[in-house]
Coordinates of C-alpha atoms (C1' of nucleotides) in Angstrom, one line a residue:
Chain A
M164 CA 102.1 292.4 239.1
E165 CA 105.4 292.3 241.1
N166 CA 108.3 290.1 240.0
W167 CA 108.7 290.8 236.3
D168 CA 111.2 288.1 236.0
E169 CA 108.5 285.5 236.4
V170 CA 106.5 287.1 233.7
R171 CA 109.6 286.8 231.5
T172 CA 109.9 283.1 232.4
A173 CA 106.2 282.5 231.7
Y174 CA 106.6 284.3 228.4
Q175 CA 109.4 282.0 227.3
V176 CA 107.5 278.9 228.4
A177 CA 104.5 280.0 226.4
R178 CA 106.8 280.6 223.4
A179 CA 108.7 277.4 223.6
G180 CA 105.8 275.2 224.7
T181 CA 108.1 273.3 227.1
V182 CA 109.7 274.1 230.4
S183 CA 113.0 272.6 229.2
G184 CA 113.1 274.7 226.1
A185 CA 112.4 277.9 228.0
A186 CA 115.0 276.9 230.6
E187 CA 117.6 276.6 227.8
V188 CA 116.6 280.0 226.3
L189 CA 116.7 281.6 229.7
G190 CA 120.0 280.0 230.7
V191 CA 118.6 278.5 233.9
H192 CA 117.7 275.1 235.2
H193 CA 114.4 273.8 234.3
A194 CA 113.5 273.4 237.9
T195 CA 113.7 277.1 238.3
V196 CA 111.3 277.6 235.4
I197 CA 108.8 275.2 237.0
R198 CA 109.0 277.1 240.3
H199 CA 108.6 280.5 238.5
I200 CA 105.5 279.2 236.8
D201 CA 104.1 277.8 240.0
S202 CA 104.8 281.0 241.8
I203 CA 103.2 283.4 239.3
E204 CA 100.2 281.1 238.9
A205 CA 99.7 281.0 242.7
R206 CA 100.1 284.7 242.9
L207 CA 97.6 285.4 240.2
G208 CA 95.3 282.6 241.2
V209 CA 95.0 281.7 237.5
K210 CA 96.4 278.7 235.7
L211 CA 98.6 280.0 232.8
F212 CA 99.5 276.5 231.5
Q213 CA 98.1 273.1 231.2
R214 CA 100.8 270.6 232.1
H215 CA 101.2 267.4 230.3
A216 CA 104.0 265.0 229.7
R217 CA 104.9 266.7 226.3
G218 CA 105.2 270.1 227.7
Y219 CA 103.2 273.2 228.8
T220 CA 100.3 274.3 226.7
P221 CA 99.2 277.9 227.4
T222 CA 95.7 278.4 228.6
E223 CA 93.8 281.5 227.4
A224 CA 95.3 283.4 230.3
G225 CA 98.8 282.2 229.3
A226 CA 98.1 283.2 225.7
D227 CA 97.1 286.6 226.9
L228 CA 100.3 286.9 228.9
L229 CA 102.3 285.8 225.9
M230 CA 100.9 288.7 223.8
V231 CA 101.7 291.3 226.5
A232 CA 105.1 289.9 227.3
Q233 CA 106.0 289.7 223.6
A234 CA 105.3 293.4 223.3
T235 CA 107.3 294.1 226.5
D236 CA 110.2 292.0 225.2
D237 CA 110.2 294.0 221.9
Q238 CA 110.1 297.3 223.7
F239 CA 112.9 296.3 226.1
S240 CA 115.0 295.2 223.1
Q241 CA 114.5 298.5 221.4
L242 CA 115.3 300.3 224.6
V243 CA 118.6 298.5 225.0
G244 CA 119.4 299.4 221.4
R245 CA 118.7 303.0 222.1
L246 CA 120.6 303.0 225.4
K247 CA 123.7 301.3 224.0
G248 CA 123.7 303.6 221.0
Q249 CA 122.9 306.6 223.1
G250 CA 126.5 306.9 224.4
D251 CA 127.7 307.0 220.8
D252 CA 125.7 309.6 218.9
V253 CA 125.5 313.2 219.6
T254 CA 121.8 314.0 220.1
G255 CA 119.3 315.0 222.6
E256 CA 120.2 317.9 224.9
L257 CA 123.6 319.4 225.6
V258 CA 123.5 321.5 228.7
V259 CA 126.4 323.9 229.2
T260 CA 126.8 326.4 231.9
S261 CA 129.4 329.1 232.4
L262 CA 129.9 332.6 233.7
A263 CA 127.9 335.2 231.8
S264 CA 131.2 336.9 230.9
L265 CA 132.1 334.1 228.7
A266 CA 128.9 334.2 226.7
P267 CA 130.4 336.2 223.8
F268 CA 132.9 333.5 223.2
M269 CA 130.8 330.5 224.1
A270 CA 127.7 331.3 222.1
P271 CA 129.2 331.1 218.6
V272 CA 130.9 327.9 219.5
L273 CA 127.7 326.4 220.8
M274 CA 125.9 327.6 217.7
R275 CA 128.3 326.0 215.3
F276 CA 128.4 322.8 217.4
Q277 CA 124.6 322.6 217.2
Q278 CA 124.8 323.1 213.4
M279 CA 127.3 320.2 213.2
H280 CA 124.8 317.9 215.0
P281 CA 121.3 318.5 213.7
G282 CA 119.7 316.3 216.3
L283 CA 121.1 318.3 219.1
I284 CA 119.4 320.8 221.4
V285 CA 121.7 323.2 223.1
R286 CA 120.8 324.7 226.5
Y287 CA 123.3 327.3 227.5
L288 CA 122.7 328.3 231.1
T289 CA 124.4 331.4 232.6
G290 CA 123.5 333.0 235.8
D291 CA 124.5 333.8 239.3
R292 CA 123.3 330.4 240.5
L293 CA 125.8 327.6 240.4
F294 CA 124.4 324.9 238.2
R295 CA 125.3 321.6 239.8
L296 CA 126.7 318.8 237.7
E297 CA 126.0 316.2 240.3
Y298 CA 122.3 317.0 240.1
G299 CA 122.3 316.5 236.4
E300 CA 121.7 320.2 235.8
A301 CA 124.4 320.4 233.2
H302 CA 126.7 318.2 231.1
V303 CA 129.6 320.7 230.9
A304 CA 130.4 323.6 233.1
V305 CA 133.0 326.3 232.7
R306 CA 134.2 327.3 236.2
A307 CA 136.6 330.1 237.1
G308 CA 138.8 330.5 240.1
A309 CA 140.6 327.8 242.1
V310 CA 140.7 324.2 240.8
P311 CA 137.3 322.7 241.5
N312 CA 137.8 319.5 243.5
Q313 CA 134.3 318.2 243.9
P314 CA 134.1 314.5 244.0
D315 CA 132.8 312.8 240.9
N316 CA 133.8 315.8 238.8
V317 CA 136.3 315.6 236.0
V318 CA 138.3 318.8 235.7
Q319 CA 140.6 320.0 233.0
P320 CA 142.2 323.4 232.5
F321 CA 140.5 325.7 230.1
V322 CA 141.4 329.2 228.9
Q323 CA 143.2 331.8 231.0
Q324 CA 141.7 335.3 230.9
R325 CA 144.4 337.9 231.5
T326 CA 143.2 341.0 233.2
G327 CA 145.0 344.3 233.5
L328 CA 144.6 347.5 235.5
Y329 CA 143.3 350.2 233.3
A330 CA 141.9 353.7 233.3
H331 CA 140.2 355.8 230.7
K332 CA 142.4 358.5 229.2
D333 CA 139.9 361.1 230.4
Y334 CA 140.6 359.9 234.0
V335 CA 144.3 360.0 233.4
K336 CA 144.0 363.5 232.0
R337 CA 142.3 364.6 235.2
H338 CA 144.2 362.5 237.9
G339 CA 147.4 361.3 236.2
L340 CA 148.7 357.9 236.8
P341 CA 149.9 356.5 240.1
K342 CA 153.6 356.2 240.2
G343 CA 153.4 353.2 242.6
P344 CA 151.4 351.7 245.4
E345 CA 152.1 354.6 247.6
D346 CA 150.0 356.8 245.3
F347 CA 146.9 354.5 245.3
G348 CA 145.3 356.3 248.2
K349 CA 145.1 359.5 246.2
H350 CA 143.3 357.8 243.3
H351 CA 139.8 356.6 242.5
F352 CA 139.2 352.9 241.9
V353 CA 136.4 350.8 240.5
G354 CA 135.9 347.6 242.5
H355 CA 133.5 345.0 243.5
D356 CA 130.8 345.8 246.0
N357 CA 131.6 342.6 247.9
P358 CA 134.9 342.8 249.6
N359 CA 135.1 339.1 249.9
A360 CA 134.9 338.6 246.1
R361 CA 136.8 335.5 245.0
A362 CA 138.6 336.7 241.9
P363 CA 142.3 337.0 242.6
F364 CA 142.7 340.5 241.1
L365 CA 139.8 341.7 243.3
K366 CA 141.5 340.3 246.3
W367 CA 144.7 342.1 245.3
L368 CA 142.6 345.3 245.0
S369 CA 141.1 345.0 248.5
D370 CA 144.5 344.0 250.0
T371 CA 146.5 346.8 248.3
V372 CA 144.2 349.7 247.9
P373 CA 142.8 351.5 250.9
P374 CA 139.0 350.9 251.0
E375 CA 138.2 354.6 250.8
A376 CA 140.0 354.8 247.5
I377 CA 137.5 352.4 246.0
R378 CA 135.0 355.1 245.1
F379 CA 132.8 353.1 242.6
R380 CA 131.6 349.7 243.5
A381 CA 129.4 347.4 241.4
I382 CA 128.4 343.8 241.3
D383 CA 128.3 343.1 237.6
P384 CA 131.6 342.9 235.7
G385 CA 129.9 344.6 232.8
T386 CA 128.8 347.5 235.0
M387 CA 132.3 347.9 236.3
E388 CA 133.6 348.0 232.8
Q389 CA 131.2 350.7 231.9
A390 CA 132.2 352.7 234.9
I391 CA 135.9 352.5 234.0
L392 CA 135.1 353.6 230.4
A393 CA 133.1 356.5 231.8
G394 CA 136.2 357.6 233.6
A395 CA 135.0 356.8 237.1
G396 CA 138.4 355.4 238.1
I397 CA 141.0 352.8 237.8
G398 CA 139.9 349.2 237.5
F399 CA 140.4 345.8 236.1
V400 CA 139.5 345.1 232.5
P401 CA 140.0 341.9 230.7
E402 CA 142.7 342.2 228.0
C403 CA 140.3 341.0 225.3
L404 CA 138.1 344.0 225.9
V405 CA 141.0 346.5 226.1
Q406 CA 141.7 346.0 222.4
Q407 CA 138.2 347.1 221.6
H408 CA 138.6 350.3 223.6
P409 CA 141.7 352.3 222.5
D410 CA 140.9 355.0 225.0
L411 CA 142.0 352.8 227.9
V412 CA 145.4 353.4 229.4
Q413 CA 147.3 350.7 231.3
V414 CA 148.0 351.7 234.9
M415 CA 150.7 349.2 235.8
D416 CA 152.1 346.0 234.5
P417 CA 149.8 343.0 235.2
L418 CA 150.7 340.6 237.9
P419 CA 150.7 336.9 237.0
D420 CA 148.3 336.4 239.9
W421 CA 145.6 338.5 238.1
T422 CA 145.2 336.0 235.4
A423 CA 141.9 334.3 235.9
R424 CA 142.1 330.6 235.2
S425 CA 139.0 328.7 234.1
W426 CA 138.3 325.1 234.1
L427 CA 136.2 322.7 232.1
V428 CA 134.2 320.5 234.5
T429 CA 132.1 317.5 233.7
H430 CA 130.4 314.9 235.8
V431 CA 132.3 311.6 235.8
D432 CA 129.2 309.7 234.7
L433 CA 128.8 311.9 231.6
H434 CA 132.4 312.6 230.9
R435 CA 133.2 309.6 228.8
T436 CA 130.0 309.8 226.7
N437 CA 130.6 310.7 223.1
K438 CA 128.3 313.7 223.2
V439 CA 130.3 315.3 226.0
Q440 CA 133.7 314.3 224.5
S441 CA 132.8 315.6 221.1
F442 CA 131.8 318.9 222.6
L443 CA 134.8 319.2 224.8
K444 CA 137.1 318.5 221.8
Y445 CA 135.4 321.1 219.7
L446 CA 135.3 323.6 222.4
K447 CA 139.0 323.2 223.1
E448 CA 139.8 323.5 219.4
S449 CA 137.7 326.6 219.1
S450 CA 139.2 328.2 222.1
Q451 CA 142.6 328.2 220.5
D452 CA 141.5 331.1 218.4
W453 CA 140.1 333.1 221.2
V454 CA 141.8 336.3 222.0
L455 CA 141.5 336.8 225.7
Chain B
M1147 CA 117.8 292.7 228.3
E1148 CA 117.6 289.9 230.7
N1149 CA 116.5 290.4 234.3
W1150 CA 113.3 292.3 234.1
D1151 CA 113.2 292.8 237.8
E1152 CA 116.1 295.1 237.6
V1153 CA 114.2 297.2 235.0
R1154 CA 111.3 297.4 237.4
T1155 CA 113.7 298.5 240.2
A1156 CA 115.2 301.1 238.0
Y1157 CA 111.8 302.2 237.0
Q1158 CA 110.8 302.8 240.5
V1159 CA 114.0 304.7 241.3
A1160 CA 113.4 306.9 238.3
R1161 CA 109.9 307.6 239.5
A1162 CA 110.7 308.2 243.1
G1163 CA 114.0 310.0 242.6
T1164 CA 115.5 308.3 245.6
V1165 CA 116.7 304.8 246.3
S1166 CA 115.0 304.8 249.7
G1167 CA 111.6 305.8 248.2
A1168 CA 111.9 303.1 245.5
A1169 CA 112.8 300.5 248.1
E1170 CA 109.8 301.3 250.1
V1171 CA 107.5 301.0 247.1
L1172 CA 109.1 297.8 246.1
G1173 CA 109.0 296.4 249.6
V1174 CA 112.7 295.6 249.7
H1175 CA 115.8 296.9 251.4
H1176 CA 117.4 300.0 249.9
A1177 CA 120.7 298.1 249.6
T1178 CA 119.0 295.8 247.3
V1179 CA 117.8 298.6 245.1
I1180 CA 121.4 300.1 245.0
R1181 CA 122.7 296.7 243.9
H1182 CA 120.0 296.3 241.2
I1183 CA 120.9 299.7 239.8
D1184 CA 124.6 299.0 239.8
S1185 CA 123.9 295.7 238.2
I1186 CA 121.8 296.9 235.3
E1187 CA 124.1 299.8 234.6
A1188 CA 127.1 297.6 234.5
R1189 CA 125.2 295.2 232.2
L1190 CA 124.1 298.0 229.8
G1191 CA 127.3 299.9 230.1
V1192 CA 125.2 303.0 230.5
K1193 CA 124.7 305.2 233.5
L1194 CA 121.0 305.5 234.2
F1195 CA 121.3 307.7 237.2
Q1196 CA 123.5 310.4 238.6
R1197 CA 124.0 309.8 242.3
H1198 CA 124.1 312.5 244.8
A1199 CA 123.4 312.8 248.5
R1200 CA 119.8 313.9 247.9
G1201 CA 118.9 310.9 245.7
Y1202 CA 119.2 309.6 242.2
T1203 CA 118.6 311.8 239.2
P1204 CA 117.8 310.0 236.0
T1205 CA 120.1 310.6 233.1
E1206 CA 118.6 310.7 229.6
A1207 CA 119.1 307.0 229.5
G1208 CA 117.3 306.7 232.8
A1209 CA 114.5 308.9 231.6
D1210 CA 114.1 306.8 228.5
L1211 CA 113.9 303.6 230.6
L1212 CA 111.3 305.3 232.7
M1213 CA 109.1 305.9 229.8
V1214 CA 109.4 302.3 228.5
A1215 CA 108.9 300.8 232.0
Q1216 CA 106.0 303.0 232.7
A1217 CA 104.2 301.6 229.6
T1218 CA 105.2 298.1 230.7
D1219 CA 103.9 298.6 234.2
D1220 CA 100.6 299.8 232.8
Q1221 CA 100.3 296.9 230.4
F1222 CA 101.1 294.4 233.2
S1223 CA 98.5 296.0 235.4
Q1224 CA 95.9 295.7 232.7
L1225 CA 97.0 292.1 232.1
V1226 CA 96.5 291.2 235.8
G1227 CA 93.1 292.8 235.7
R1228 CA 92.1 290.7 232.7
L1229 CA 93.6 287.5 234.1
K1230 CA 92.0 287.9 237.5
G1231 CA 88.6 288.6 236.0
Q1232 CA 89.0 286.0 233.4
G1233 CA 88.1 283.1 235.7
D1234 CA 84.9 284.8 236.6
D1235 CA 83.2 285.8 233.3
V1236 CA 82.0 283.6 230.6
T1237 CA 83.8 284.8 227.5
G1238 CA 86.4 283.7 225.0
E1239 CA 86.2 280.2 223.6
L1240 CA 84.3 277.3 225.0
V1241 CA 85.6 274.1 223.4
V1242 CA 83.3 271.0 223.8
T1243 CA 83.9 267.6 222.3
S1244 CA 81.7 264.6 222.2
L1245 CA 80.7 261.6 220.1
A1246 CA 79.1 262.6 216.9
S1247 CA 76.0 260.7 217.9
L1248 CA 75.2 263.2 220.6
A1249 CA 75.3 266.2 218.2
P1250 CA 71.6 266.4 217.8
F1251 CA 71.2 266.9 221.5
M1252 CA 74.3 268.9 222.2
A1253 CA 74.0 271.4 219.4
P1254 CA 70.8 273.1 220.6
V1255 CA 72.2 273.3 224.1
L1256 CA 75.4 274.9 222.9
M1257 CA 73.5 277.3 220.7
R1258 CA 71.3 278.5 223.6
F1259 CA 74.3 278.7 225.9
Q1260 CA 76.1 280.9 223.4
Q1261 CA 73.1 283.1 223.1
M1262 CA 73.1 283.5 226.9
H1263 CA 76.7 284.7 226.8
P1264 CA 77.2 287.1 223.9
G1265 CA 81.0 287.2 224.3
L1266 CA 81.3 283.5 224.0
I1267 CA 82.6 281.6 220.9
V1268 CA 81.6 277.9 220.9
R1269 CA 83.7 275.3 219.3
Y1270 CA 82.0 272.0 219.1
L1271 CA 84.4 269.3 218.1
T1272 CA 83.2 265.9 217.0
G1273 CA 85.1 263.3 215.2
D1274 CA 86.9 260.0 215.4
R1275 CA 89.9 261.5 217.0
L1276 CA 90.0 261.7 220.7
F1277 CA 90.4 265.4 221.7
R1278 CA 92.7 265.5 224.7
L1279 CA 91.9 267.6 227.6
E1280 CA 95.4 267.6 229.0
Y1281 CA 96.7 269.2 225.8
G1282 CA 94.2 272.0 226.1
E1283 CA 92.2 270.8 223.1
A1284 CA 88.9 271.1 224.8
H1285 CA 87.3 272.4 228.0
V1286 CA 84.6 269.8 228.3
A1287 CA 84.4 266.4 226.8
V1288 CA 81.5 263.9 226.7
R1289 CA 83.0 260.5 226.9
A1290 CA 81.2 257.2 226.5
G1291 CA 82.1 253.8 227.8
A1292 CA 83.9 252.9 231.0
V1293 CA 84.6 255.5 233.6
P1294 CA 87.5 257.6 232.4
N1295 CA 90.3 257.6 234.9
Q1296 CA 92.9 259.8 233.4
P1297 CA 94.8 261.7 236.0
D1298 CA 94.0 265.4 236.2
N1299 CA 90.6 264.8 234.7
V1300 CA 87.4 265.6 236.6
V1301 CA 84.7 263.0 235.8
Q1302 CA 81.1 263.1 236.5
P1303 CA 78.3 260.9 235.2
F1304 CA 76.2 262.2 232.4
V1305 CA 73.3 260.7 230.5
Q1306 CA 72.7 257.1 229.9
Q1307 CA 71.7 256.1 226.4
R1308 CA 69.6 253.0 226.4
T1309 CA 69.9 250.8 223.3
G1310 CA 67.7 248.0 222.2
L1311 CA 67.9 245.3 219.6
Y1312 CA 65.5 246.1 216.7
A1313 CA 64.6 245.1 213.2
H1314 CA 62.5 246.7 210.5
K1315 CA 59.1 245.2 210.1
D1316 CA 59.9 244.3 206.5
Y1317 CA 62.8 242.1 207.8
V1318 CA 60.5 240.5 210.4
K1319 CA 58.0 239.8 207.6
R1320 CA 60.7 238.0 205.7
H1321 CA 62.6 236.2 208.5
G1322 CA 60.4 236.3 211.5
L1323 CA 61.8 237.0 214.9
P1324 CA 64.3 234.7 216.7
K1325 CA 62.7 232.9 219.5
G1326 CA 65.9 232.8 221.5
P1327 CA 69.7 232.8 221.2
E1328 CA 69.6 229.5 219.5
D1329 CA 67.9 231.1 216.5
F1330 CA 70.5 233.8 216.1
G1331 CA 72.6 231.7 213.7
K1332 CA 69.7 231.6 211.2
H1333 CA 69.2 235.4 211.2
H1334 CA 71.0 238.4 209.7
F1335 CA 72.6 240.9 212.0
V1336 CA 73.9 244.4 211.5
G1337 CA 77.1 244.9 213.5
H1338 CA 80.3 246.9 213.7
D1339 CA 83.1 246.1 211.3
N1340 CA 85.6 246.1 214.1
P1341 CA 85.1 243.0 216.3
N1342 CA 87.0 244.7 219.1
A1343 CA 84.5 247.6 219.3
R1344 CA 84.2 248.9 222.8
A1345 CA 80.5 249.5 223.2
P1346 CA 79.0 246.9 225.6
F1347 CA 76.2 245.9 223.3
L1348 CA 78.6 245.4 220.4
K1349 CA 80.6 243.1 222.7
W1350 CA 77.5 241.2 223.6
L1351 CA 76.8 240.9 219.9
S1352 CA 80.2 239.4 219.0
D1353 CA 80.0 237.1 222.0
T1354 CA 76.5 235.9 221.5
V1355 CA 75.9 235.9 217.7
P1356 CA 78.0 233.7 215.4
P1357 CA 80.2 235.8 213.2
E1358 CA 78.7 234.5 210.0
A1359 CA 75.3 235.8 211.1
I1360 CA 76.6 239.3 211.2
R1361 CA 76.0 239.9 207.5
F1362 CA 76.1 243.7 207.4
R1363 CA 79.0 245.5 209.0
A1364 CA 79.7 249.2 209.2
I1365 CA 81.8 251.6 211.0
D1366 CA 79.5 254.6 211.5
P1367 CA 76.6 254.2 213.8
G1368 CA 74.4 256.3 211.5
T1369 CA 75.2 253.9 208.7
M1370 CA 74.3 250.9 210.8
E1371 CA 71.0 252.6 211.6
Q1372 CA 70.3 253.1 208.0
A1373 CA 71.0 249.5 207.3
I1374 CA 68.6 248.3 209.9
L1375 CA 65.9 250.6 208.6
A1376 CA 66.5 249.2 205.2
G1377 CA 65.8 245.8 206.5
A1378 CA 69.3 244.5 206.2
G1379 CA 69.0 242.7 209.6
I1380 CA 68.7 242.9 213.3
G1381 CA 70.8 245.5 215.1
F1382 CA 71.1 247.9 217.9
V1383 CA 69.3 251.2 217.8
P1384 CA 69.2 253.9 220.5
E1385 CA 65.9 254.1 222.1
C1386 CA 65.6 257.7 221.3
L1387 CA 65.6 257.0 217.6
V1388 CA 63.2 254.1 217.8
Q1389 CA 60.4 256.5 218.7
Q1390 CA 61.0 258.3 215.4
H1391 CA 60.7 255.1 213.4
P1392 CA 57.5 253.3 214.1
D1393 CA 58.4 250.6 211.6
L1394 CA 61.0 249.1 214.0
V1395 CA 60.2 246.0 215.9
Q1396 CA 61.9 245.1 219.2
V1397 CA 63.6 241.8 218.9
M1398 CA 64.2 241.1 222.5
D1399 CA 64.1 242.8 225.9
P1400 CA 67.1 245.0 226.4
L1401 CA 69.8 243.9 228.8
P1402 CA 70.9 246.3 231.4
D1403 CA 74.4 246.0 230.2
W1404 CA 73.5 247.5 226.8
T1405 CA 72.9 250.9 228.4
A1406 CA 75.7 253.1 227.2
R1407 CA 76.8 255.4 230.0
S1408 CA 78.4 258.7 229.2
W1409 CA 80.6 261.0 231.3
L1410 CA 81.3 264.6 231.5
V1411 CA 85.0 265.1 231.7
T1412 CA 86.9 268.3 232.3
H1413 CA 90.5 269.1 233.0
V1414 CA 91.2 269.8 236.6
D1415 CA 92.8 273.2 235.8
L1416 CA 89.7 274.4 234.0
H1417 CA 87.0 272.6 236.0
R1418 CA 86.7 275.2 238.7
T1419 CA 86.5 278.2 236.3
N1420 CA 83.2 279.9 236.1
K1421 CA 83.0 279.4 232.3
V1422 CA 83.3 275.7 232.6
Q1423 CA 81.1 275.5 235.7
S1424 CA 78.4 277.6 234.1
F1425 CA 78.3 275.4 231.0
L1426 CA 78.3 272.2 233.0
K1427 CA 75.4 273.4 235.1
Y1428 CA 73.4 274.5 232.0
L1429 CA 74.2 271.3 230.2
K1430 CA 73.1 269.1 233.1
E1431 CA 69.9 271.1 233.5
S1432 CA 69.2 270.8 229.8
S1433 CA 69.9 267.1 229.6
Q1434 CA 67.1 266.5 232.1
D1435 CA 64.7 267.0 229.2
W1436 CA 66.5 264.7 226.8
V1437 CA 64.6 261.6 225.7
L1438 CA 67.3 259.0 225.2
Chain C
dC1133 C1' 106.7 244.9 223.1
dC1134 C1' 110.8 247.3 224.4
dG1135 C1' 114.6 250.3 224.8
dG1136 C1' 115.7 255.3 223.7
dT1137 C1' 114.3 260.0 223.9
dT1138 C1' 112.2 263.9 225.8
dA1139 C1' 109.5 265.7 229.0
dT1140 C1' 108.0 267.1 234.1
dG1141 C1' 108.6 267.0 239.0
dT1142 C1' 111.0 266.9 243.7
dG1143 C1' 114.5 266.5 247.8
dC1144 C1' 118.8 268.3 249.0
dA1145 C1' 123.3 270.8 248.7
dT1146 C1' 125.0 275.0 247.0
dT1147 C1' 125.0 279.6 245.6
dA1148 C1' 123.4 284.0 245.2
dT1149 C1' 120.5 287.4 247.0
dT1150 C1' 118.6 290.0 250.4
dC1151 C1' 118.4 292.0 254.9
dC1152 C1' 120.4 294.2 258.9
dA1153 C1' 123.3 297.4 261.3
dC1154 C1' 126.2 301.0 261.0
dA1155 C1' 129.0 304.7 258.8
dG1156 C1' 129.2 308.8 256.2
dT1157 C1' 127.5 313.0 253.9
dA1158 C1' 124.6 316.7 252.5
dC1159 C1' 121.0 319.7 253.7
dC1160 C1' 117.7 322.1 256.5
dT1161 C1' 116.1 324.7 260.7
dG1162 C1' 115.9 327.0 264.9
Chain D
dC119 C1' 126.4 326.5 264.4
dA120 C1' 124.7 322.6 266.3
dG121 C1' 121.3 319.2 266.1
dG122 C1' 118.0 316.7 263.3
dT123 C1' 116.7 314.5 259.1
dA124 C1' 116.9 312.0 254.9
dC125 C1' 119.7 310.0 251.9
dT126 C1' 123.6 306.8 250.0
dG127 C1' 126.9 303.2 250.6
dT128 C1' 129.2 298.8 252.7
dG129 C1' 130.5 294.5 255.3
dG130 C1' 128.7 290.4 257.3
dA131 C1' 124.6 287.4 258.7
dA132 C1' 120.3 285.3 257.3
dT133 C1' 117.4 283.8 253.8
dA134 C1' 115.6 282.6 249.6
dA135 C1' 116.6 281.1 245.0
dT136 C1' 119.1 278.1 242.2
dG137 C1' 121.4 274.0 240.4
dC138 C1' 122.0 269.1 240.7
dA139 C1' 120.8 264.3 240.7
dC140 C1' 117.3 261.3 240.3
dA141 C1' 112.6 259.5 239.7
dT142 C1' 108.7 259.2 236.7
dA143 C1' 105.8 259.4 232.7
dA144 C1' 104.6 259.7 227.8
dC145 C1' 105.7 258.9 223.2
dC146 C1' 108.2 257.1 219.1
dG147 C1' 110.4 253.7 216.1
dG148 C1' 111.8 249.3 215.0

DNA sequence: CCGGTTATGTGCATTATTCCACAGTACCTG
DNA sequence: CAGGTACTGTGGAATAATGCACATAACCGG
């Protein structure tokens, strides 16, 4: 059964009993209706209607089609109702992705947002892999670094995570603090294993500090933090974590460039939906209280 | 939801995941598919797919539509199966109409035909009203009189019911038999109340016999027969009934014109269906044995 | 019996739809 | 990194669908 429109036409004819009545309901010319009926009957090889001067009377085949098409019409109507309302209510899945380092902040927000919307299922994806909005893998993404400029992505600025250069007091006790860049070669640094890392402060590190001074290298930010706390050397620690570790000593005043900016990114197709808008609004409100 | 074809297109896109794949399945150009999707999304005001270079990924709305359209596609497929097979098997209703006088012959045939086809429901309509084939009121009609020449009706000759002019022997005892037409005025006749009755022998009666001689008039053929058997006068009795009533005496040799011809009539749309053809075949076979 | 109304059905002009060809982009593979 | 592949997207030509006008037939009411 190809050409569902002809089924719909036949359905209306069976309902109305006349070609003219069906044409009026369908908003087309009655000649069109006649041709649709002729076409579908020819294709099926079955007479759906008996034609007479007072209208079209459904045969048994036509009555059968009427039943099926009636059900179809109902289901389509319900579907339209759901689809139209779908943009308005916050339900189904909400898929959010971010860097793993933001999980301590994001998770409580997501939990409360889920509690505010009982019908909602929250999927919070973190990982090395970049979850792609254009493939429908996520509704909202938190991206760090330069301004994302993918086509079809709606970008707005999110939190800024200040980062400073710190060392554990045990390290300072042993090595002292560098007076200036000229002392960097005589110190131990904790850095990223990948010299091409994208974070601005890591670029600063590889540009400013001699490679041989970076004695401890790791991939995971959490690991680097542990190394610094263990006194392995001087390294970058987010300001928010510094407050939890009073044993950390600031090595030098932070450069503005070190501040990691992050961005809220949504796909243009989903950005205007109420579900995404509600979450973005709540997320931005909540992030006001974050201490970064 | 108008335009069911676009639903079908969207359904195939959701299934295939690509516009090109859907276009191939649908047998249309991929540009057509793109425009259908754009059209239905614009109409609904909801994005059904997220577009990317590798294809179209359904949104939640698109996934919802996929479910509904999947069900619709299944139902339509089943419908087509039923409709195509419908012309071939003998099932559903078989509506037959005839003069009430043929009921003693038709009823046994219909009963046996119903027994031969367990799925069949027989509706045998008799009555004064003319059941109209073109309105779908009956599949097969037995019509008497002149050849029906309605358009869209398929006509074939059926049984001929010979009729003779008889009187009860008690009447003959009292009044004797007319020697010829000149005696008709002195006799009592049983005729139809309507002088314009269509049956040829009734026309002969009103043309040949003076009106005042038709002393007993009725509308129902069965009533007329009862009157003749009661000795009310001379009248027409079908030959088949004469054999059951030995007390009837033939008044004059039957004229060829008196033979009532009957016709099997079907609507052209239904005539070629197996159900109607099977019944016509069985009816014509059975009628060979009828004694009329 | 006879207009008036309501239907279906058909040729022709118009409109909308579809197809075609080509451009552009992302992704994969050697 | 370059070539190949598979996909989307778009402007203009070809085609199919639609609308229109008119003919025709049946029925209804007076």
